[in-house]
PDB file of C-alpha atoms in Angstrom:
ATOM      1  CA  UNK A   1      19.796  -1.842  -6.579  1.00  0.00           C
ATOM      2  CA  UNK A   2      18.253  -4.282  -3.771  1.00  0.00           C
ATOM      3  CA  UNK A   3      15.212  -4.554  -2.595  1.00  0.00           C
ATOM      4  CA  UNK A   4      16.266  -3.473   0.696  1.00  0.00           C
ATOM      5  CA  UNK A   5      17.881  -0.521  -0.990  1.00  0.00           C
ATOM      6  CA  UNK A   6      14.975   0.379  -2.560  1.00  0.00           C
ATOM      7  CA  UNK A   7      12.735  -0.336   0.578  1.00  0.00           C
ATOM      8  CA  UNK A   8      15.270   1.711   2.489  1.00  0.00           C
ATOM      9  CA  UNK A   9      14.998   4.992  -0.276  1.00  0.00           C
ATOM     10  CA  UNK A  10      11.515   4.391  -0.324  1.00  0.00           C
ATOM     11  CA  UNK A  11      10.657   4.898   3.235  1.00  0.00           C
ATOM     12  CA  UNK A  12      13.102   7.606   3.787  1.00  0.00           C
ATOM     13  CA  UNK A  13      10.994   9.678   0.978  1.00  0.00           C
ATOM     14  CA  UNK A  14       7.518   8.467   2.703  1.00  0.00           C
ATOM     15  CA  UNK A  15       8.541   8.795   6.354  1.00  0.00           C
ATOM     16  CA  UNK A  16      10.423  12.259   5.347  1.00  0.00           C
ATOM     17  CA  UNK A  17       9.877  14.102   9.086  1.00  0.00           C
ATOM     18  CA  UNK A  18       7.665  11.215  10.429  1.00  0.00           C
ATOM     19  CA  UNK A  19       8.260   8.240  13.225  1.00  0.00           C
ATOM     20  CA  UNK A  20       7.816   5.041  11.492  1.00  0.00           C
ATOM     21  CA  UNK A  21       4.752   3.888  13.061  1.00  0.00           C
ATOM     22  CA  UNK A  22       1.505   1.990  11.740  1.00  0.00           C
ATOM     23  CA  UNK A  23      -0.250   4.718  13.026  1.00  0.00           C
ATOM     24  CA  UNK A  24       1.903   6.884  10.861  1.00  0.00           C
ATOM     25  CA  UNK A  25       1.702   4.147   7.554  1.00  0.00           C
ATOM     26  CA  UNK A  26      -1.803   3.956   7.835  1.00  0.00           C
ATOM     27  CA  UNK A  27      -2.066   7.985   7.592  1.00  0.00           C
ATOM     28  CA  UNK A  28       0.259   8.265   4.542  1.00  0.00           C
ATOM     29  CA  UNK A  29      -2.118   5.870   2.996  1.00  0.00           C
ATOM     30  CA  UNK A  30      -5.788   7.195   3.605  1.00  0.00           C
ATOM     31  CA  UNK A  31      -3.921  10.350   2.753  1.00  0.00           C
ATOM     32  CA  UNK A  32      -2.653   8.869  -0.668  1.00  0.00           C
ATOM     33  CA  UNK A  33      -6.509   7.313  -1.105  1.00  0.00           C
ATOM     34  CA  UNK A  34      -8.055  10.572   0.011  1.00  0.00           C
ATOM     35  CA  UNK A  35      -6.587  13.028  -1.994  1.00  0.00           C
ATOM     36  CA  UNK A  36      -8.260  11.955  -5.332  1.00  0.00           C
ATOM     37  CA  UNK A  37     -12.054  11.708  -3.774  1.00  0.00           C
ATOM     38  CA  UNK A  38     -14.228  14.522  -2.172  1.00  0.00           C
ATOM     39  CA  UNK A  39     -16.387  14.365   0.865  1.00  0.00           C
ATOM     40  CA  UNK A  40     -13.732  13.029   3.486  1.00  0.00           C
ATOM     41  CA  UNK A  41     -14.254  14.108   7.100  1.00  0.00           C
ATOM     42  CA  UNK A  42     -12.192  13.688  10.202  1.00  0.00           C
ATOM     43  CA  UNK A  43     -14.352  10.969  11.195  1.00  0.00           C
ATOM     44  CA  UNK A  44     -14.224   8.985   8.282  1.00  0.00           C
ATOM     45  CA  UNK A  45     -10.263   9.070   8.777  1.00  0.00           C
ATOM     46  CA  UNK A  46     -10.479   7.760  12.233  1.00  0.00           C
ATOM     47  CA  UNK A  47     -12.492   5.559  11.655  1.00  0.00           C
ATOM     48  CA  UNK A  48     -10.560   3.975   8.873  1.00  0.00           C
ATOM     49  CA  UNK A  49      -7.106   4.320  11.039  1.00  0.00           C
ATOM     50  CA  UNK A  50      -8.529   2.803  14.172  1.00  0.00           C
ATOM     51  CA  UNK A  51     -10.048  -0.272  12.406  1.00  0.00           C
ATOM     52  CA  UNK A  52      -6.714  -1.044   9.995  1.00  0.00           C
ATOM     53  CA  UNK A  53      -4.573  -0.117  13.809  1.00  0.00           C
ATOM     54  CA  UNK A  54      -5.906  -3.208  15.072  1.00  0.00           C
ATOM     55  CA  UNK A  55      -6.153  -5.174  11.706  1.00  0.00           C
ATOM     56  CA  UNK A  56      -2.444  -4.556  11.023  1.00  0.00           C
ATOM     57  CA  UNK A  57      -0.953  -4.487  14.648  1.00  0.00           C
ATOM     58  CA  UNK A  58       1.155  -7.097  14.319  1.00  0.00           C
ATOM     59  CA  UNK A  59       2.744  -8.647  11.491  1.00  0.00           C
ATOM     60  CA  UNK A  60      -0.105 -10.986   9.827  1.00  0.00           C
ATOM     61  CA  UNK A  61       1.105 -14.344   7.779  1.00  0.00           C
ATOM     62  CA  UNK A  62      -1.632 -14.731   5.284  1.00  0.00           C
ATOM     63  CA  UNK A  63      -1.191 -17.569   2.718  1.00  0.00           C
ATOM     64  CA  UNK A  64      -2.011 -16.616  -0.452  1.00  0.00           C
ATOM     65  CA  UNK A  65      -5.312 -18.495  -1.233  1.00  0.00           C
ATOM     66  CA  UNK A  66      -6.610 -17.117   2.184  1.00  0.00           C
ATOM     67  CA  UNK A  67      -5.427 -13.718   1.217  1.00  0.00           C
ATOM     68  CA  UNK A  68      -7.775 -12.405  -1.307  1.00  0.00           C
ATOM     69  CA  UNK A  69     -10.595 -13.510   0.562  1.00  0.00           C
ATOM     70  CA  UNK A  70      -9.335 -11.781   3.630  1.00  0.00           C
ATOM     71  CA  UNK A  71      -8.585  -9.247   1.762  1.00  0.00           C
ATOM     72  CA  UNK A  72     -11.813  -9.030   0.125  1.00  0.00           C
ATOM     73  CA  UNK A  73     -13.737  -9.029   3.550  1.00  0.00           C
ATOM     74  CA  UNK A  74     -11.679  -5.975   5.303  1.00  0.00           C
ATOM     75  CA  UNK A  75     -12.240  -4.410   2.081  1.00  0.00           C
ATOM     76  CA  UNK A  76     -16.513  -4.698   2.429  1.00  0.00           C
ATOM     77  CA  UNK A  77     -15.804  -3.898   6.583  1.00  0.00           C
ATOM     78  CA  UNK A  78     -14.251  -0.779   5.954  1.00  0.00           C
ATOM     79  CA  UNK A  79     -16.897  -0.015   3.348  1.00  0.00           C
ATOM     80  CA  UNK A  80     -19.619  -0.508   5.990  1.00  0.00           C
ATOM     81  CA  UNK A  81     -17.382   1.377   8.597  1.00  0.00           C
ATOM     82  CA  UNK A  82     -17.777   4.290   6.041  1.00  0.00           C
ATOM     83  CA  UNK A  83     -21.263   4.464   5.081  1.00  0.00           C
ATOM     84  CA  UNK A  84     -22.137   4.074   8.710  1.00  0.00           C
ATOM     85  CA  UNK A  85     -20.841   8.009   8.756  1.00  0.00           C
ATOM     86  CA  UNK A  86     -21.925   8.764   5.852  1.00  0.00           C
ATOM     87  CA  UNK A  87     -24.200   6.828   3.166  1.00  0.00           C
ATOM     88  CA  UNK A  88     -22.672   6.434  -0.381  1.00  0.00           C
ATOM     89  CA  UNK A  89     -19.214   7.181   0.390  1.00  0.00           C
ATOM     90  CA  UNK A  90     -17.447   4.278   0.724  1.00  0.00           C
ATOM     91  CA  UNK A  91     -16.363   1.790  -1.977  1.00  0.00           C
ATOM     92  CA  UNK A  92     -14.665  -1.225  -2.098  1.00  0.00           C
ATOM     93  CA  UNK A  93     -12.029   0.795  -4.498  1.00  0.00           C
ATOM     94  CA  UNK A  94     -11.130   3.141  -2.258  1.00  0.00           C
ATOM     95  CA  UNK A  95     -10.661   0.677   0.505  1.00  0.00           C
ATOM     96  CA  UNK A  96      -8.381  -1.833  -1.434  1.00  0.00           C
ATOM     97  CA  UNK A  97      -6.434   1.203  -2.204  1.00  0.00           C
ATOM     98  CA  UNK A  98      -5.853   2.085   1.552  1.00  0.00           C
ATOM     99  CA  UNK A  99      -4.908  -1.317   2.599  1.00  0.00           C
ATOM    100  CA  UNK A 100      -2.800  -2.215  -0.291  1.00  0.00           C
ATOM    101  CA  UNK A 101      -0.968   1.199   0.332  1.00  0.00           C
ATOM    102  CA  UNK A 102      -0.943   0.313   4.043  1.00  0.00           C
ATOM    103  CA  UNK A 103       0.491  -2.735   3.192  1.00  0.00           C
ATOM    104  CA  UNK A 104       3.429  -1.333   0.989  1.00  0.00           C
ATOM    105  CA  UNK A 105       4.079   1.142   4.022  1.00  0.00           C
ATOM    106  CA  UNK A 106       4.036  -0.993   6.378  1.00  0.00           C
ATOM    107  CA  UNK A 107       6.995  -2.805   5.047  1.00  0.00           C
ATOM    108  CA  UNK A 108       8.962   0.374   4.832  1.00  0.00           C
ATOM    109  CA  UNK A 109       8.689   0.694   8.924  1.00  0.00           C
ATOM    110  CA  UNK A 110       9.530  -3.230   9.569  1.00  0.00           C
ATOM    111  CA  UNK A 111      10.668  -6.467   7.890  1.00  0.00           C
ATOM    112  CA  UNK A 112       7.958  -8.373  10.197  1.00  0.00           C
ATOM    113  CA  UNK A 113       5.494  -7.329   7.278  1.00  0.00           C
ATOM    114  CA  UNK A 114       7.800  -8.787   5.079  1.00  0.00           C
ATOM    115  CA  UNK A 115       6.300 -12.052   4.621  1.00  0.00           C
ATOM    116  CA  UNK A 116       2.987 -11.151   2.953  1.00  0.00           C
ATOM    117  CA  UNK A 117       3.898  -8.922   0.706  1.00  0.00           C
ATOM    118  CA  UNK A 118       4.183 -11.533  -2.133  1.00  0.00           C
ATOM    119  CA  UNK A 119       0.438 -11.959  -1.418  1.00  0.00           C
ATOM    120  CA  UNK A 120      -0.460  -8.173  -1.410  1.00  0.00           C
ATOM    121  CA  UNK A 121      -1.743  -6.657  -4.508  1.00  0.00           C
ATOM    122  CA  UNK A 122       0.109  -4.192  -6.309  1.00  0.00           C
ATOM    123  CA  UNK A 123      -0.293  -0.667  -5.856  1.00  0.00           C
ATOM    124  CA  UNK A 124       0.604   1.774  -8.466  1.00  0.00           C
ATOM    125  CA  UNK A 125       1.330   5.588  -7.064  1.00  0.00           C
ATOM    126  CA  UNK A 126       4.036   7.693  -8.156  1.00  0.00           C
ATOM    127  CA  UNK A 127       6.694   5.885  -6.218  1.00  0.00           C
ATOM    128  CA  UNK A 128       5.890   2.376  -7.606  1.00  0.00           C
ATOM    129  CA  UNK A 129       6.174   4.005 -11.509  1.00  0.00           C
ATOM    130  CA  UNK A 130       9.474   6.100 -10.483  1.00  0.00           C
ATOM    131  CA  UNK A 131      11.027   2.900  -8.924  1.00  0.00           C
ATOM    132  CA  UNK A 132      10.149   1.425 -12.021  1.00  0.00           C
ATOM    133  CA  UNK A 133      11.463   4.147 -14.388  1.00  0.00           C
ATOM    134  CA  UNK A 134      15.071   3.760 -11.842  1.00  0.00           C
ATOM    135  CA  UNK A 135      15.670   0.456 -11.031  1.00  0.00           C
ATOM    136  CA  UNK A 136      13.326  -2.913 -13.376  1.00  0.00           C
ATOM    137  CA  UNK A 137      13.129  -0.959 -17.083  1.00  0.00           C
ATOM    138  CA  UNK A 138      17.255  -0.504 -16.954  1.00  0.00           C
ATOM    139  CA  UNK A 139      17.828  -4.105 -15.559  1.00  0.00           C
ATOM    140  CA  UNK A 140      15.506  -5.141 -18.263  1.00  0.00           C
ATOM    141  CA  UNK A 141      16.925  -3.428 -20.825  1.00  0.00           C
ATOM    142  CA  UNK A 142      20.499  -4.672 -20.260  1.00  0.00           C
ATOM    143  CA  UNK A 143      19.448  -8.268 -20.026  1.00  0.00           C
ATOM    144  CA  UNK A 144      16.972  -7.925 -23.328  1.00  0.00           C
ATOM    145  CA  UNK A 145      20.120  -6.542 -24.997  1.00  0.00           C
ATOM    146  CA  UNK A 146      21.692  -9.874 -24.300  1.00  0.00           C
ATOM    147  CA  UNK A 147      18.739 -11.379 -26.793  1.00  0.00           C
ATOM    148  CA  UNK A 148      18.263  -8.354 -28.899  1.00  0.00           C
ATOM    149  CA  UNK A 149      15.115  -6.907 -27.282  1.00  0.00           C
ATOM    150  CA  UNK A 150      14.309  -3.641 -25.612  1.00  0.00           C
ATOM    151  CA  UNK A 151      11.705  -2.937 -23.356  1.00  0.00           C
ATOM    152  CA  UNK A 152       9.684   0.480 -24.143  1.00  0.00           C
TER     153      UNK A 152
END
């Protein structure tokens, strides 16, 4: 399977009954952040959606040794953005989740975001491990056969 195949499956799972939009990737991933913590209001969604809107607007090209810094610093800005609603709730984990998620989505609604997604981190959700499960541990396993391995 390609990647575009897979890119292409992917999104069509994610963006089910949706419009591909950022708007739209950035909700699928405070959702997929959210769902696993307590004590989210409306307000702390909006105010994570409107900063990452402008942050991820257009397409940014990020090389890599600039990335994790970058990275790094929307991670602590969100955080701030957060306990400016409410003290205590944000943390740098939960905002690396939503922008690495926002990154993977964003790639399902445009091949402009493309280009730094060998910088992003990698986010593992049940997509990633299914994809996995489908498409790398077969290809693996046929070419370890060739040497007389298996991957478990």
């Amino acid at each position: 399977m390609s990647y575009e195949m897979l890119k292409e499956r992917f999104g069509t799972r994610v963006f089910a009954n949706k419009e591909r939009t950022v708007r739209a990737a950035l909700d699928n991933a405070y959702a997929d952040m959210s769902r696993r913590q307590n004590g989210h209001t409306p307000e702390m969604k909006n105010v994570c959606i409107d900063m990452l809107a402008d942050v991820f607007s257009a397409p940014a090209q990020i090389a890599q040794t600039d990335f994790d810094t970058w990275h790094r610093e929307l991670s602590e800005e969100l955080v701030r953005r957060w306990n400016s609603v409410e003290q205590g709730f944000g943390t740098v984990g939960k905002a690396q989740k939503v922008i690495n998620m926002a990154w993977k989505y964003l790639s399902c609604i445009s091949n402009e975001y493309d280009g730094i997604l060998p910088s992003c981190h990698m986010t593992l959700d049940s997509y990633t491990l299914d994809w996995y499960e489908a498409a790398v541990k077969p290809w693996a396993n046929d070419h370890r056969r060739l040497v007389g391995k298996k991957v478990s």
